CSV table of C-alpha atoms in Angstrom, one decimal:
chain,number,residue,atom,x,y,z
A,246,MET,CA,-0.4,-0.1,-0.1
A,247,THR,CA,1.6,3.2,-0.9
A,248,ALA,CA,1.8,6.3,1.6
A,249,GLU,CA,-0.6,8.5,-0.3
A,250,GLU,CA,-3.1,5.2,0.0
A,251,MET,CA,-3.1,5.1,3.4
A,252,SER,CA,-3.0,8.4,4.2
A,253,PRO,CA,-5.4,10.4,1.9
A,254,LYS,CA,-6.3,13.4,2.0
A,255,PHE,CA,-9.6,15.0,3.2
A,256,LEU,CA,-11.5,18.6,4.2
A,257,THR,CA,-11.2,19.7,7.4
A,258,LEU,CA,-12.2,23.4,10.2
A,259,GLN,CA,-8.8,24.9,10.0
A,260,LEU,CA,-8.1,27.7,13.1
A,261,GLY,CA,-10.2,31.1,12.2
A,262,GLY,CA,-13.1,29.1,10.1
A,263,ALA,CA,-11.3,28.7,6.7
A,264,ILE,CA,-11.7,24.8,5.2
A,265,GLY,CA,-7.5,23.7,4.5
A,266,GLU,CA,-6.7,20.2,3.7
A,267,PHE,CA,-5.4,17.2,6.4
A,268,ALA,CA,-3.5,13.8,6.2
A,269,LEU,CA,-4.6,11.5,8.4
A,270,ASN,CA,-1.2,10.5,10.1
A,271,GLN,CA,0.2,7.0,8.5
A,272,GLU,CA,0.7,5.1,12.3
A,273,ILE,CA,-3.0,6.1,12.6
A,274,ALA,CA,-3.5,4.6,8.9
A,275,ALA,CA,-1.8,1.9,10.1
A,276,ALA,CA,-4.0,0.4,13.3
A,277,LEU,CA,-7.4,1.1,11.5
A,278,THR,CA,-9.1,-2.3,9.9
A,279,ARG,CA,-10.4,-1.4,6.9
A,280,LEU,CA,-14.4,-1.5,7.2
A,281,PRO,CA,-16.9,-2.7,4.7
A,282,ASP,CA,-19.0,0.1,2.7
A,283,ASP,CA,-22.0,-0.7,4.2
A,284,PRO,CA,-23.6,2.3,6.8
A,285,SER,CA,-26.1,0.0,8.0
A,286,LEU,CA,-23.3,-2.9,10.1
A,287,TYR,CA,-22.7,0.3,12.2
A,288,PHE,CA,-25.5,2.3,12.2
A,289,ASP,CA,-29.1,3.1,13.8
A,290,LEU,CA,-30.9,4.2,10.1
A,291,GLY,CA,-34.5,3.2,12.3
A,292,GLU,CA,-34.2,7.9,12.5
A,293,GLU,CA,-34.5,10.3,9.2
A,294,HIS,CA,-31.3,10.6,8.1
A,295,LEU,CA,-29.5,12.2,4.7
A,296,LEU,CA,-26.9,10.0,2.7
A,297,ILE,CA,-24.1,12.3,2.0
A,298,PRO,CA,-21.3,11.7,-0.6
A,299,LEU,CA,-17.8,12.0,2.1
A,300,GLU,CA,-16.4,14.8,-0.3
A,301,GLN,CA,-18.5,17.1,0.8
A,302,LEU,CA,-18.6,16.2,4.7
A,303,VAL,CA,-15.9,18.4,6.1
A,304,ASN,CA,-14.1,17.4,9.9
A,305,ALA,CA,-14.8,19.7,13.0
A,306,ARG,CA,-11.4,18.2,14.1
A,307,ALA,CA,-8.8,14.9,14.1
A,308,ARG,CA,-8.5,12.7,17.8
A,309,GLU,CA,-5.9,10.8,17.2
A,310,ARG,CA,-7.5,8.3,20.4
A,311,GLY,CA,-10.8,9.0,19.6
A,312,ILE,CA,-10.4,7.4,15.2
A,313,VAL,CA,-9.0,4.2,16.8
A,314,ASN,CA,-11.8,4.1,19.5
A,315,ALA,CA,-14.1,4.9,17.3
A,316,ASN,CA,-12.6,1.8,14.8
A,317,ARG,CA,-12.6,-0.7,17.1
A,318,HIS,CA,-16.3,0.4,18.2
A,319,MET,CA,-17.7,0.3,14.7
A,320,LEU,CA,-16.1,-3.6,14.3
A,321,THR,CA,-17.7,-4.1,17.6
A,322,ALA,CA,-21.2,-2.8,15.9
A,323,ALA,CA,-21.2,-4.9,13.3
A,324,ASN,CA,-20.3,-8.0,15.1
A,325,GLY,CA,-23.7,-7.3,17.1
A,326,ARG,CA,-21.4,-7.0,21.0
A,327,GLN,CA,-22.8,-3.2,21.0
A,328,GLU,CA,-25.5,-0.8,19.9
A,329,LYS,CA,-25.1,1.1,16.3
A,330,ARG,CA,-24.6,4.9,16.9
A,331,LYS,CA,-27.0,7.8,15.0
A,332,PRO,CA,-26.2,8.9,12.0
A,333,LEU,CA,-23.7,11.9,11.9
A,334,THR,CA,-25.2,15.1,12.8
A,335,VAL,CA,-23.9,18.0,11.0
A,336,ARG,CA,-25.0,21.6,9.6
A,337,ALA,CA,-24.5,22.7,6.4
A,338,LEU,CA,-21.3,25.1,5.2
A,339,GLY,CA,-22.8,26.5,1.9
A,340,LYS,CA,-21.3,24.8,-1.1
A,341,GLU,CA,-22.6,22.1,-1.0
A,342,LEU,CA,-20.3,21.4,2.3
A,343,TRP,CA,-21.7,19.9,5.6
A,344,LEU,CA,-19.3,20.4,8.5
A,345,VAL,CA,-19.3,17.3,10.8
A,346,VAL,CA,-20.3,18.5,15.0
A,347,ASP,CA,-20.2,15.1,15.6
A,348,GLY,CA,-19.1,12.3,14.4
A,349,ASN,CA,-15.5,12.7,13.5
A,350,SER,CA,-13.4,10.2,14.5
A,351,THR,CA,-16.9,7.8,12.4
A,352,LEU,CA,-15.6,9.9,9.6
A,353,LEU,CA,-12.3,9.5,9.8
A,354,ASN,CA,-12.9,6.1,9.5
A,355,ALA,CA,-15.9,5.8,6.5
A,356,ARG,CA,-12.7,7.8,4.9
A,357,HIS,CA,-10.2,5.0,5.0
A,358,SER,CA,-12.1,2.2,4.4
A,359,ASN,CA,-13.2,4.3,1.6
A,360,TRP,CA,-16.6,4.7,1.9
A,361,ARG,CA,-18.8,6.7,-0.9
A,362,ALA,CA,-21.1,8.3,1.7
A,363,LEU,CA,-22.7,8.7,5.7
A,364,PRO,CA,-25.8,8.3,7.1
A,365,CYS,CA,-26.4,12.1,8.4
A,366,SER,CA,-28.8,14.1,10.3
A,367,ALA,CA,-28.7,17.9,10.5
A,368,GLY,CA,-28.6,19.4,13.7
């Protein structure tokens, strides 16, 4: 696997409110299990939600420890040993972009696993 595959660039909110690119730390990326692109394995989809393409989602933050923990929680939920999480909470940024208010580490796991879209609810 190349360094680019291990650390894809994605949009994140910078200090001062600007949107910039960020790359996932290669050591963190190497510690993550790739997750199948099937949101129903990880999310409770019983409530109304939008399925938003990953390229339209902007991370508010990236906490390395949270990314690894989210990966474990997602695996446990997919195996039926833990409750599934609610869709990510987002708010509109304009220009077809959405800021992730809750679920940033989950989004980074989806990005790492090359998912197409995530279930989200506007908060």
